[in-house]
Amino acid sequence: MSEKSVGEMSFEEAMKALEAVVNRLESGDVPLEESISLYERGAALKAHCQAKLREAEEKVAQITLDGEGKPTGTTPVDPE
């Protein structure tokens, strides 16, 4: 069974895969060449998770209220 490509993973799948990579690396029982491959996959998974979080943050809207505290609409969240 082949591994799913990082780009095809949901945030949750990528986080689970990243945790598995970290656990394998922390075990200390991985040959050097495999450790390098695992590290590279972990870096790709981390970047994918960061991108997914960024996308989610950009979709979040902040509810604006009028003087009486009633919702009047939404404004995009500042990504900075």
Short mmCIF file of C-alpha atoms in Angstrom, two decimals:
data_model
loop_
_atom_site.label_atom_id
_atom_site.label_comp_id
_atom_site.label_asym_id
_atom_site.label_seq_id
_atom_site.Cartn_x
_atom_site.Cartn_y
_atom_site.Cartn_z
CA MET A 1 0.00 0.00 0.00
CA SER A 2 1.49 3.34 -1.02
CA GLU A 3 1.38 6.42 1.18
CA LYS A 4 -1.05 9.19 0.29
CA SER A 5 0.70 12.23 -1.12
CA VAL A 6 0.97 15.14 1.29
CA GLY A 7 -0.94 17.47 -1.06
CA GLU A 8 -3.96 15.14 -1.05
CA MET A 9 -4.23 15.03 2.76
CA SER A 10 -6.69 16.87 4.92
CA PHE A 11 -5.29 18.86 7.83
CA GLU A 12 -6.24 16.06 10.23
CA GLU A 13 -4.60 13.37 8.10
CA ALA A 14 -1.43 15.42 7.77
CA MET A 15 -1.25 16.05 11.52
CA LYS A 16 -1.68 12.34 12.24
CA ALA A 17 1.02 11.46 9.68
CA LEU A 18 3.33 14.13 11.15
CA GLU A 19 2.85 12.67 14.64
CA ALA A 20 3.73 9.22 13.28
CA VAL A 21 6.90 10.62 11.66
CA VAL A 22 7.95 12.32 14.90
CA ASN A 23 7.32 9.13 16.90
CA ARG A 24 9.41 7.08 14.47
CA LEU A 25 12.28 9.57 14.57
CA GLU A 26 12.15 9.81 18.36
CA SER A 27 12.29 6.03 18.70
CA GLY A 28 15.93 6.11 17.61
CA ASP A 29 15.55 2.75 15.85
CA VAL A 30 15.52 4.15 12.32
CA PRO A 31 18.50 3.78 9.96
CA LEU A 32 20.12 7.03 8.82
CA GLU A 33 18.79 6.94 5.24
CA GLU A 34 15.25 6.29 6.44
CA SER A 35 15.63 9.05 9.05
CA ILE A 36 16.49 11.51 6.29
CA SER A 37 13.44 10.45 4.26
CA LEU A 38 11.22 10.69 7.34
CA TYR A 39 12.58 14.14 8.16
CA GLU A 40 11.88 15.35 4.61
CA ARG A 41 8.33 13.96 4.74
CA GLY A 42 7.85 15.57 8.15
CA ALA A 43 8.95 18.94 6.79
CA ALA A 44 6.48 18.62 3.89
CA LEU A 45 3.69 17.62 6.28
CA LYS A 46 4.45 20.59 8.55
CA ALA A 47 4.36 23.00 5.60
CA HIS A 48 1.08 21.47 4.40
CA CYS A 49 -0.49 21.86 7.85
CA GLN A 50 0.65 25.50 8.04
CA ALA A 51 -0.86 26.19 4.60
CA LYS A 52 -4.16 24.56 5.59
CA LEU A 53 -4.29 26.66 8.76
CA ARG A 54 -3.55 29.81 6.78
CA GLU A 55 -6.38 28.97 4.37
CA ALA A 56 -8.77 28.45 7.27
CA GLU A 57 -7.75 31.74 8.90
CA GLU A 58 -8.42 33.59 5.64
CA LYS A 59 -11.94 32.15 5.52
CA VAL A 60 -12.80 33.17 9.06
CA ALA A 61 -14.83 36.36 9.31
CA GLN A 62 -15.14 38.66 12.29
CA ILE A 63 -18.70 39.63 13.16
CA THR A 64 -19.20 43.39 13.43
CA LEU A 65 -21.66 44.82 15.92
CA ASP A 66 -23.55 48.09 16.00
CA GLY A 67 -23.76 50.41 19.01
CA GLU A 68 -26.45 48.22 20.57
CA GLY A 69 -24.41 45.03 20.20
CA LYS A 70 -26.47 43.66 17.31
CA PRO A 71 -24.65 41.91 14.44
CA THR A 72 -24.39 44.15 11.38
CA GLY A 73 -22.20 42.05 9.09
CA THR A 74 -18.78 40.54 8.79
CA THR A 75 -15.31 41.75 7.97
CA PRO A 76 -12.35 39.58 6.93
CA VAL A 77 -9.86 38.74 9.64
CA ASP A 78 -6.52 40.52 9.18
CA PRO A 79 -4.03 37.73 8.29
CA GLU A 80 -1.20 39.64 9.96
#
